[in-house]
mmCIF file of C-alpha atoms in Angstrom:
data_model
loop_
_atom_site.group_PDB
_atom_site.id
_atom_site.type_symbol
_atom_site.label_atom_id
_atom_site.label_comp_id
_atom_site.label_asym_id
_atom_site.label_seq_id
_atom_site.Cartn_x
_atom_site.Cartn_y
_atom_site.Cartn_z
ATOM 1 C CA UNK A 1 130.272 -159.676 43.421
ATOM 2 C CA UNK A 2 126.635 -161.641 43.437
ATOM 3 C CA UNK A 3 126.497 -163.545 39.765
ATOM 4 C CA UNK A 4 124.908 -165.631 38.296
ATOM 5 C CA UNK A 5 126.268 -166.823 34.738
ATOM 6 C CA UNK A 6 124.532 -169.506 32.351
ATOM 7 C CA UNK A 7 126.190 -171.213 29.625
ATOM 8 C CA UNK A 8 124.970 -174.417 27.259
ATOM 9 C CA UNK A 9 122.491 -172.991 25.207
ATOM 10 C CA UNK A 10 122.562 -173.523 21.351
ATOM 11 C CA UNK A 11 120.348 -174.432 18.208
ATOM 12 C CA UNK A 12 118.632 -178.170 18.570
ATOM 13 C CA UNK A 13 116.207 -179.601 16.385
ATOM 14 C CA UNK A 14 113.059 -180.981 17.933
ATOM 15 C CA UNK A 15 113.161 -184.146 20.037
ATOM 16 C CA UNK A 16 116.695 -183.323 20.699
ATOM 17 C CA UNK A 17 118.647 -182.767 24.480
ATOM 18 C CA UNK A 18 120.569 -180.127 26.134
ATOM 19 C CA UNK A 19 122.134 -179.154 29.366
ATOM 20 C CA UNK A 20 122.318 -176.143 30.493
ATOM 21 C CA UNK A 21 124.742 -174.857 33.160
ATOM 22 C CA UNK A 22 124.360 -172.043 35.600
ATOM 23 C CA UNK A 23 127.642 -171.171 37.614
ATOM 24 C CA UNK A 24 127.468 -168.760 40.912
ATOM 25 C CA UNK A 25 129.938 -166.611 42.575
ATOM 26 C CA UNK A 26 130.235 -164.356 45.633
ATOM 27 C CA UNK A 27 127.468 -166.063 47.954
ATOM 28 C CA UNK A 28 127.555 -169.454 49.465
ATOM 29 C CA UNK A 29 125.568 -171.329 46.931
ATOM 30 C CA UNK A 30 125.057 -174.151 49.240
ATOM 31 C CA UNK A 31 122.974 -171.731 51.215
ATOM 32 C CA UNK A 32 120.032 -171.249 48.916
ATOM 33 C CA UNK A 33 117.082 -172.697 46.900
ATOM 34 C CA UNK A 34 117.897 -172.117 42.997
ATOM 35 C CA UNK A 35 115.359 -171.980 39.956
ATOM 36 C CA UNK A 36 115.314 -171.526 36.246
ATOM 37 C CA UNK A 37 113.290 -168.992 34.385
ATOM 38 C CA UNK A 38 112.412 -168.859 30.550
ATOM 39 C CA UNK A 39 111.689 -165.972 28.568
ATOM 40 C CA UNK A 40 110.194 -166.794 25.092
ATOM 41 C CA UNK A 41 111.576 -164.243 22.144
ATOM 42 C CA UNK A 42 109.446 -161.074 22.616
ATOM 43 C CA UNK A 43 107.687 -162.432 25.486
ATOM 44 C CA UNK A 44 107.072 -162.961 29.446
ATOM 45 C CA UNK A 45 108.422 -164.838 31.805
ATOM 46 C CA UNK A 46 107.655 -167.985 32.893
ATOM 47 C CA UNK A 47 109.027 -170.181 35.723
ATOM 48 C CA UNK A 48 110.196 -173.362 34.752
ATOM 49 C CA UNK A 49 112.171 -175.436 37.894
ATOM 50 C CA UNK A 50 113.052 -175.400 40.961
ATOM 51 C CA UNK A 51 115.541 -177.344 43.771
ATOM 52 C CA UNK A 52 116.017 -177.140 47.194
ATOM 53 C CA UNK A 53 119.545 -176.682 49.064
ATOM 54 C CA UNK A 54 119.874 -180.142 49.433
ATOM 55 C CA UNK A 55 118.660 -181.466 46.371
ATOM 56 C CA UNK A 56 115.444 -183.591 47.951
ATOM 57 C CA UNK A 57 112.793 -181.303 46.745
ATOM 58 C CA UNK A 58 112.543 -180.421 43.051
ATOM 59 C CA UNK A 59 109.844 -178.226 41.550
ATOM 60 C CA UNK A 60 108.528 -178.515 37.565
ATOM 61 C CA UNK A 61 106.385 -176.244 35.748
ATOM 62 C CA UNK A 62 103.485 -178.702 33.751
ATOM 63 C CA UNK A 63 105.050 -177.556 30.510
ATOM 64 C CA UNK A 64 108.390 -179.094 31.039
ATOM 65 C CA UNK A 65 107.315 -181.892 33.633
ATOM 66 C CA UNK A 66 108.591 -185.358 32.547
ATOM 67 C CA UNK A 67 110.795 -183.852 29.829
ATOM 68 C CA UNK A 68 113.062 -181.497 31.843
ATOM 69 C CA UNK A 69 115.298 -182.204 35.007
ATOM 70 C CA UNK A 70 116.562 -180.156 37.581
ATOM 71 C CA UNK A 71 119.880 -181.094 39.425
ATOM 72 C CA UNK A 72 122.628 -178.655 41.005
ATOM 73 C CA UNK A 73 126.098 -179.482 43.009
ATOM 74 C CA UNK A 74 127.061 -177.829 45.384
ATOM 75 C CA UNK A 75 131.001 -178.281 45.280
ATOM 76 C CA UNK A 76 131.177 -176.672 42.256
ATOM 77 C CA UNK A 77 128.565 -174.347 43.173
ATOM 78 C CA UNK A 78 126.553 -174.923 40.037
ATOM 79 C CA UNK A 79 122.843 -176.150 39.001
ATOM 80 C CA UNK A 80 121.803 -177.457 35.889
ATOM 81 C CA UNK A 81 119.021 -178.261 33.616
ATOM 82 C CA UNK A 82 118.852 -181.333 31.703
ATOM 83 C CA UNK A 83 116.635 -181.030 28.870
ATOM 84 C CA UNK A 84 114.665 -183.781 26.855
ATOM 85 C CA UNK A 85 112.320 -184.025 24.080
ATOM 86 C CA UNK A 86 112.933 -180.370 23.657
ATOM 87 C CA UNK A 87 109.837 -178.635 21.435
ATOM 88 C CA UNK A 88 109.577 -175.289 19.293
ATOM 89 C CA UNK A 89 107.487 -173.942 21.877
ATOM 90 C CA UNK A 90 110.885 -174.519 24.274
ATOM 91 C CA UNK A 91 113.293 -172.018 22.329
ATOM 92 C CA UNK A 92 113.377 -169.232 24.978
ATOM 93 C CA UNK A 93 116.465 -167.570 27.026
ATOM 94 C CA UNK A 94 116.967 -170.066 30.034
ATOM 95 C CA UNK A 95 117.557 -167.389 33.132
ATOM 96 C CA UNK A 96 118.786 -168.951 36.716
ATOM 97 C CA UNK A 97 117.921 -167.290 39.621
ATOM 98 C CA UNK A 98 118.564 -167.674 43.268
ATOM 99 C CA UNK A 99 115.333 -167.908 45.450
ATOM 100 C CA UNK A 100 115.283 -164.382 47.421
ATOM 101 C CA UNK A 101 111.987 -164.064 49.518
ATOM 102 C CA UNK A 102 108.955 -166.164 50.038
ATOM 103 C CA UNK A 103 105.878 -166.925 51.002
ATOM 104 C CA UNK A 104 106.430 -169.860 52.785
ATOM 105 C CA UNK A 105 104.580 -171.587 49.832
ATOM 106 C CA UNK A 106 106.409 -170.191 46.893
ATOM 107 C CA UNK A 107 109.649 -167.610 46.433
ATOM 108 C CA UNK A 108 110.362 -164.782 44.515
ATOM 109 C CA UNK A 109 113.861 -164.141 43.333
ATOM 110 C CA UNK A 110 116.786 -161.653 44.169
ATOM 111 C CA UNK A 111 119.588 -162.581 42.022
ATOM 112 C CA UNK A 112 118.949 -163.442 38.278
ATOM 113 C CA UNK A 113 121.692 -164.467 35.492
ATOM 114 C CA UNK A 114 121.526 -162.656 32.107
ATOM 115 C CA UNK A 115 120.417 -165.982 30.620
ATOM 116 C CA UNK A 116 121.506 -168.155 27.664
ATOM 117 C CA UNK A 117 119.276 -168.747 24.720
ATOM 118 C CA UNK A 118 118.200 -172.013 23.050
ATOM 119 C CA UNK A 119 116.211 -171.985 19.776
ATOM 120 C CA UNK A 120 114.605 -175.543 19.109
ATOM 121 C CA UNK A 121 114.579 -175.619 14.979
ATOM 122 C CA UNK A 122 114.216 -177.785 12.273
ATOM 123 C CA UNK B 1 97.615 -171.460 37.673
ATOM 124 C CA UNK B 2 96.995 -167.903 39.084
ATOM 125 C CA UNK B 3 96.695 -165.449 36.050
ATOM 126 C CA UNK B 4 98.514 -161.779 36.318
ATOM 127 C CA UNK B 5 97.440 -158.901 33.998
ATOM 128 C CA UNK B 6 99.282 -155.877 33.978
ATOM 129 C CA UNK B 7 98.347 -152.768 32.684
ATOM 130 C CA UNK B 8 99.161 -150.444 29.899
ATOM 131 C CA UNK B 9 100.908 -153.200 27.970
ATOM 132 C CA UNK B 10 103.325 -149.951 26.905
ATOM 133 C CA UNK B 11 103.650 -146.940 28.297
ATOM 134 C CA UNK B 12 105.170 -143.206 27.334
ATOM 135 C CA UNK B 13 105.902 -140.757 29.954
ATOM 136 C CA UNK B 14 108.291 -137.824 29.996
ATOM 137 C CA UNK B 15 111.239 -137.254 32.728
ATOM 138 C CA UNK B 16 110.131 -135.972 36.142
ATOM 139 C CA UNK B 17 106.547 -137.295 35.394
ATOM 140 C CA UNK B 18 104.763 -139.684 38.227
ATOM 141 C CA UNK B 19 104.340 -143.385 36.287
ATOM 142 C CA UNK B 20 101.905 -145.847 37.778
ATOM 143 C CA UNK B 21 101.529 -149.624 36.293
ATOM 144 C CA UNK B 22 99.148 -151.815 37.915
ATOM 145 C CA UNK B 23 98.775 -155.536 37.856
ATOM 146 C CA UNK B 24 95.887 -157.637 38.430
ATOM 147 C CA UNK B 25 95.739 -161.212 40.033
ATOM 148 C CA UNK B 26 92.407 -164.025 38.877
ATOM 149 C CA UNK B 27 92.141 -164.431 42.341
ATOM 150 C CA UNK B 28 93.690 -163.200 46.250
ATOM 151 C CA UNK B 29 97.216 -163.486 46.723
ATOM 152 C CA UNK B 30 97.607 -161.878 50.201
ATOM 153 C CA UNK B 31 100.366 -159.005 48.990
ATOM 154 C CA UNK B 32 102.854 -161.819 48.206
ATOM 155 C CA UNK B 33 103.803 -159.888 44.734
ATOM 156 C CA UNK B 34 107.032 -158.858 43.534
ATOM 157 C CA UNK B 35 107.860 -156.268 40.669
ATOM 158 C CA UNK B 36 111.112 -156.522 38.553
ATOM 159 C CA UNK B 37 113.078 -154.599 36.002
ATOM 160 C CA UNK B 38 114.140 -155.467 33.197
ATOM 161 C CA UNK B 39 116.546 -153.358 30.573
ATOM 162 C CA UNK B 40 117.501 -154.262 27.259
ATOM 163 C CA UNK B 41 119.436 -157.653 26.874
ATOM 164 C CA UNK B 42 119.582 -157.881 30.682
ATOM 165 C CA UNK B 43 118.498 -159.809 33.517
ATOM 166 C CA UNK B 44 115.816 -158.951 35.790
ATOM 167 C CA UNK B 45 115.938 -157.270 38.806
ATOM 168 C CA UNK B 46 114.451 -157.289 42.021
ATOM 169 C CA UNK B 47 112.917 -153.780 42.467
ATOM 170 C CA UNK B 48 110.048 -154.780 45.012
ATOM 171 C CA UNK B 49 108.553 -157.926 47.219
ATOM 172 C CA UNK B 50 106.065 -158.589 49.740
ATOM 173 C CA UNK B 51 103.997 -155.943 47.520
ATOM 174 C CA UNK B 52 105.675 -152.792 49.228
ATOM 175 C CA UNK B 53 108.773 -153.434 50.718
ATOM 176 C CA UNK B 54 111.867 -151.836 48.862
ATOM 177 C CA UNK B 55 114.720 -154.360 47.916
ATOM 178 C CA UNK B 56 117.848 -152.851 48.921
ATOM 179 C CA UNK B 57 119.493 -150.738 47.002
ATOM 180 C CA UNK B 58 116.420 -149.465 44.514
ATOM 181 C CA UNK B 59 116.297 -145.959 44.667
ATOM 182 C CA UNK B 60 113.419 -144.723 46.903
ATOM 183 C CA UNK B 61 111.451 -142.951 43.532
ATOM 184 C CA UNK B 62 110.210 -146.238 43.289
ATOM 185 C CA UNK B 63 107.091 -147.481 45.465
ATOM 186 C CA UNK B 64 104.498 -150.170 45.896
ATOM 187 C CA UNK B 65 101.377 -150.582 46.657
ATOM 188 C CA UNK B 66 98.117 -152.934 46.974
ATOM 189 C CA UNK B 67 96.819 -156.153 48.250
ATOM 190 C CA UNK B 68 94.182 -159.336 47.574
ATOM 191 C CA UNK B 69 93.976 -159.007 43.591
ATOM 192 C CA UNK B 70 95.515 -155.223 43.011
ATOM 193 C CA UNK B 71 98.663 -153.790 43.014
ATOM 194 C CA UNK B 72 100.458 -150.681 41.801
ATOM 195 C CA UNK B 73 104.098 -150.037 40.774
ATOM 196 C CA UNK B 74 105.186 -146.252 41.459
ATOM 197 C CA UNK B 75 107.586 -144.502 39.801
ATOM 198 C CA UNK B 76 107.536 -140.729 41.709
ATOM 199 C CA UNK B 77 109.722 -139.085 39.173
ATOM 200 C CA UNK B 78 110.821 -140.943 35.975
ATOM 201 C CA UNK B 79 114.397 -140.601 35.376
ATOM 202 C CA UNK B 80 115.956 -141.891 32.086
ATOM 203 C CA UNK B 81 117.352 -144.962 33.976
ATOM 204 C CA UNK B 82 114.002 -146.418 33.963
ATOM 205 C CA UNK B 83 113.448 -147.237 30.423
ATOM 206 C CA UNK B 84 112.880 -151.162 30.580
ATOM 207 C CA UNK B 85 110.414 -153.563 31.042
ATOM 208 C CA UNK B 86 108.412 -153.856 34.289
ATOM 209 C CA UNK B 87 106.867 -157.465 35.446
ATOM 210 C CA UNK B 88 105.018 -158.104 38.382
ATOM 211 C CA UNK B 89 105.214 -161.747 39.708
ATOM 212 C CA UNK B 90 102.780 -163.707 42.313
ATOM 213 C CA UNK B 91 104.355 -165.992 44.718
ATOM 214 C CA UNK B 92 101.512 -167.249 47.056
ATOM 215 C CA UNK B 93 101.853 -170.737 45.339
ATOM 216 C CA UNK B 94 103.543 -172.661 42.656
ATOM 217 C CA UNK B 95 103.574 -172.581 39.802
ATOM 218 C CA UNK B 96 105.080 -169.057 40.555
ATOM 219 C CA UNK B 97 103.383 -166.344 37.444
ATOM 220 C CA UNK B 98 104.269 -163.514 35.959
ATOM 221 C CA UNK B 99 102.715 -160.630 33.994
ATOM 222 C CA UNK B 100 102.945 -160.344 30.580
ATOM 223 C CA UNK B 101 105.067 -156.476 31.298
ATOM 224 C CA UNK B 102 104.977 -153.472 30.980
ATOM 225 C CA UNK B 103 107.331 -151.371 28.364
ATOM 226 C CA UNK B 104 108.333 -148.231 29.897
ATOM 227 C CA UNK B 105 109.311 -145.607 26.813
ATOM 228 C CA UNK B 106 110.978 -142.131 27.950
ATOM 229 C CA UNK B 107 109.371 -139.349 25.427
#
């Protein structure tokens, strides 16, 4: 079975770091392009990172870039994010998602985790 | 950034009824959109890409449509499966964007 599961999410104050984790199973990881995805309480969704298979290539969204890093091994079949300087405006459920189909410019994305949330409080 | 607007922000529609949600791009994205569903305390899924091509396994009830800067979503005949939130999502260039959704309420 496809999955994508996220764990490391948790109450921080402002200014404060986090990692988050993002485990797959049942497709060779190794294979694809992987991104993370926030969803504000009550809101959209906005892309936040992405890496490519072998690590080189690393996509930010201006919102996190500078504060937020993107890294992922392969052996363990896992990609994190490594948070800094996190903000209010950061609390939000952190998806993962594998890349699915592109443009040859950008992706959009087949498999999606259910997320783990992070509220940044004083 | 390339800005997506989806309309109605909500939407109410009875079993069996036809249910169309459009979404708008600021500017031509070729008909590299996708549209996802999302349910209740879920993740997203995949329902369409390349603005009309079926992902596999979404039932067929569901269609898409459009090109440049307009796009439809399609439901053909709403089942109560398909309460949840609809996004559509542009990926001609980063930063990938997504509309603000569309809440899908079965009367």
């Amino acid at each position: 079975q496809v999955q994508l599961v996220e764990s490391g999410g948790g109450v921080v104050q402002p200014g404060s770091s986090l990692r988050l984790s993002c485990v797959a199973s049942g497709f060779t990881f190794s294979n694809y392009v992987m991104h993370w995805i926030r969803q504000a309480p009550g809101k959209g969704l906005e892309w936040v990172a992405g890496i490519s298979i072998d690590a080189k290539s690393k996509h930010y969204a201006d919102s996190v870039k500078g504060r937020f890093t993107v890294s992922r091994d392969n052996s363990r079949s896992t990609v994190y994010l490594e948070m800094n300087s996190l903000r209010v405006e950061d609390t939000a459920v952190y998806h993962c998602a594998r890349e699915g189909f592109g443009s040859g410019f950008a992706p959009c994305f087949d498999i999606w985790g259910r997320g783990t949330l992070v509220p940044v409080s004083s | 950034d390339i800005q997506m607007t989806q309309s109605p922000s909500t939407l109410s529609a009875s079993v069996g009824d036809r249910v169309t949600i459009t979404c708008r791009a600021s500017q031509s994205i070729n008909d590299w959109l996708a549209w996802y569903q999302q349910k209740p305390g879920k993740a997203p899924n995949l329902l369409i890409y390349a603005a009309s091509t079926l992902h596999s396994g979404v039932p067929s009830r569901f269609s898409g449509s459009g090109s440049e800067t307009e796009f439809t979503l399609t439901i053909s005949s709403l089942q109560p499966d398909d309460l949840a939130t609809y996004y559509c999502q542009q990926y001609n260039r980063y930063p990938v964007t997504f509309g603000q959704g569309t809440r899908l309420e079965i009367k």
